Amino acid sequence: MTASAVEATERPAHRDPNVLRWLGAYTASMIGDSIYFMALAWAAARTGSASGTGLVLAAGSLPRALLMLGGGVLADRLGPRRVVISSDAVRAVLVLVLAATLVLTAPTVGVLVVVALLFGAVDALFLPAVGALPPRISTPGQLARIQGLRALAARGSSIIGAPMGGVAVATGGPSLAFAAAGVLFALSLPLLLSLRIRPLPEPEASGEASDAEKTPNAWNDLVGGLRYIRRHSLLGPLMLVIALSELGFVGPLNLGLILLSEQRGWGAAGMGWIVAGFAGGAAGSALLLAVRGRVPRAGLVMCLMALVGAVGIASLPQVPAVAHAAAIAAFVGLTAGLAGALCGALVQTTADPAYLGRVTSVSTFFTYAIAPLSYPATGAAVALWGTGPVFVVSAAVCAAGGAMGLALTALRRAELPR
C-alpha cells in the first residue's frame, strides 16, 4: 500500500482501537501510580519517624536519576513494548508482595525504603519506554493527538487516583491501597499484550540513523543517543527548552505555591483550589490538542505559550485573593500545558524511532531527576527574599526557554506532520 493510501485510510487516534488499548493501559498504570504514592506516604507516616518518612519518600528519586538514561537505551535495544510490559509486571508483583507483607506485620522504614528504591528503578525503565511507544502504534499524523490524549489521561489519573488511594487507606490501611495499585498495574498487561506494533522505518543509507544498528554495547548506544540529540537541529534546542521550562516551573508550582498559601493564610483549601485551577487549565489544553490533532506552526505556538505562561507564573504572588490565584493558575495550566504537549509532540514526530527511547529518557530525566533539585533552592530563596522575587526569577527561567526557541529558526518554524 502506498503512503498516500495509508494516509487516506488513517484513523483518528481517538477512534483507533490500538491507540485506545494503549491509552487504557497507560491510564490504569497512572492511576496505580497515584494510589501507590498515596499508600507509600501513609505507610511511611505510620512508622512514627518524621525523618524516616522523608527518607522513604525521597528514596525513589535516586534510582530514577541514576538509571533513567539507561532505561532509554534498553527501550531502543529491546523495544519499548517489551520494556513497558516487563516494568508493569514487576511493579504489580512488587506492590502486591508489599501489600501482603503489611497484612502480616507493621511497616518499617527499612522495608519501605527498599520498596521505594526498587519501584524507582523500575520507573526509570518504564518512563522512557512508555514515551517511545506511540510511534509504534499509530501514524505520524496522529502523534500530536495521542500526546493530548496522554496528557488528559495523566490529569484524570491524578484526579481519580488520589481519592481512590485515600478511600483505600481509610478503609483497609496502606495494605489495601497497595493491593489496589498492584491490581491496576496487572490490569494494564492484557491491553499491552494485545497491541499491534508497527515496524520501524528503514534507516537511511548514511548518517546517525544507520550508525544506530552498529553499536556493540549499551554504553555506545547511550553515547550515540546523546550525540544524535546534540547534532540534531531541532531535538537539541527542544531539550534545552524542556530543561529551562522544568527548572523554572517545578519549584514554584510545587513547593512555592505551598509556601505562598501559608504566607497568605489561604490554607489547604485555598491551595486545593489553586491546584484544581491549574489541573483544569492543563486538561483544557490537552483536550484541545486531542480534538484538533494538529496545531499549525507548532514550534512558534509552543514558544509563545511558554512566554505567556511565564507572565502568569510571575503574577501569582501579586494577587490578594485565592479566587484570583486559582484563575491565574488555570491560565498557567492552559498555556504551559499546551506548550508542554506541543513540545512532546514535536519530540515524538521529529526523533528517529530507533533513537526515541533515548531521546525520551533525556527529556524525562530533566522532569524527574533534574527539576526536583530546585526544591531546596526554592525553599531557601523564599526564606531569604519572599515568594514574589522567587516567582519572578522562576518565570524568567521559563521565559528564557521560550525566548531561546523563538531565536532559533529550526525550532520557531517547526511543524507537526499533517
CSV table of N, CA, C and O in Angstrom, one decimal, residues 73 208 215 217-230 355 358:
chain,number,residue,atom,x,y,z
A,73,VAL,N,18.1,3.5,26.7
A,73,VAL,CA,18.9,2.6,25.9
A,73,VAL,C,18.2,1.3,25.8
A,73,VAL,O,18.1,0.6,24.7
A,208,GLU,N,23.5,9.3,11.2
A,208,GLU,CA,23.4,8.8,12.6
A,208,GLU,C,22.4,7.6,12.6
A,208,GLU,O,22.6,6.6,13.4
A,215,THR,N,26.2,-0.2,17.0
A,215,THR,CA,26.8,-0.1,18.3
A,215,THR,C,26.9,-1.4,19.0
A,215,THR,O,25.9,-2.1,19.1
A,217,ASN,N,27.6,-2.2,22.2
A,217,ASN,CA,27.2,-2.3,23.6
A,217,ASN,C,26.3,-1.1,24.1
A,217,ASN,O,26.2,-0.2,23.3
A,218,ALA,N,25.8,-1.3,25.3
A,218,ALA,CA,24.8,-0.3,25.8
A,218,ALA,C,25.5,1.1,26.0
A,218,ALA,O,24.8,2.1,25.7
A,219,TRP,N,26.7,1.1,26.4
A,219,TRP,CA,27.4,2.4,26.6
A,219,TRP,C,27.5,3.1,25.3
A,219,TRP,O,27.2,4.3,25.2
A,220,ASN,N,27.9,2.4,24.2
A,220,ASN,CA,28.0,3.1,22.9
A,220,ASN,C,26.6,3.6,22.4
A,220,ASN,O,26.5,4.6,21.8
A,221,ASP,N,25.6,2.8,22.8
A,221,ASP,CA,24.2,3.2,22.5
A,221,ASP,C,23.9,4.5,23.2
A,221,ASP,O,23.3,5.4,22.6
A,222,LEU,N,24.2,4.6,24.5
A,222,LEU,CA,23.9,5.8,25.2
A,222,LEU,C,24.7,7.0,24.6
A,222,LEU,O,24.1,8.1,24.4
A,223,VAL,N,26.0,6.9,24.4
A,223,VAL,CA,26.8,7.9,23.8
A,223,VAL,C,26.3,8.3,22.4
A,223,VAL,O,26.1,9.5,22.1
A,224,GLY,N,25.9,7.3,21.6
A,224,GLY,CA,25.4,7.6,20.3
A,224,GLY,C,24.0,8.4,20.4
A,224,GLY,O,23.8,9.3,19.6
A,225,GLY,N,23.2,8.0,21.4
A,225,GLY,CA,21.9,8.7,21.5
A,225,GLY,C,22.2,10.2,21.9
A,225,GLY,O,21.5,11.1,21.3
A,226,LEU,N,23.1,10.4,22.8
A,226,LEU,CA,23.4,11.8,23.2
A,226,LEU,C,24.0,12.6,22.1
A,226,LEU,O,23.7,13.8,21.9
A,227,ARG,N,24.8,11.9,21.3
A,227,ARG,CA,25.4,12.6,20.2
A,227,ARG,C,24.4,12.9,19.1
A,227,ARG,O,24.4,14.0,18.5
A,228,TYR,N,23.4,12.0,18.9
A,228,TYR,CA,22.3,12.2,18.0
A,228,TYR,C,21.5,13.5,18.4
A,228,TYR,O,21.2,14.3,17.5
A,229,ILE,N,21.2,13.6,19.7
A,229,ILE,CA,20.4,14.8,20.1
A,229,ILE,C,21.2,16.0,19.9
A,229,ILE,O,20.7,17.1,19.4
A,230,ARG,N,22.5,16.0,20.3
A,230,ARG,CA,23.3,17.2,20.2
A,230,ARG,C,23.5,17.7,18.8
A,230,ARG,O,23.5,18.9,18.5
A,355,TYR,N,15.9,5.9,17.9
A,355,TYR,CA,16.5,6.7,19.0
A,355,TYR,C,15.5,7.2,20.0
A,355,TYR,O,15.9,7.8,21.0
A,358,ARG,N,15.9,6.7,23.8
A,358,ARG,CA,17.0,7.5,24.4
A,358,ARG,C,16.6,9.0,24.4
A,358,ARG,O,16.9,9.7,25.4
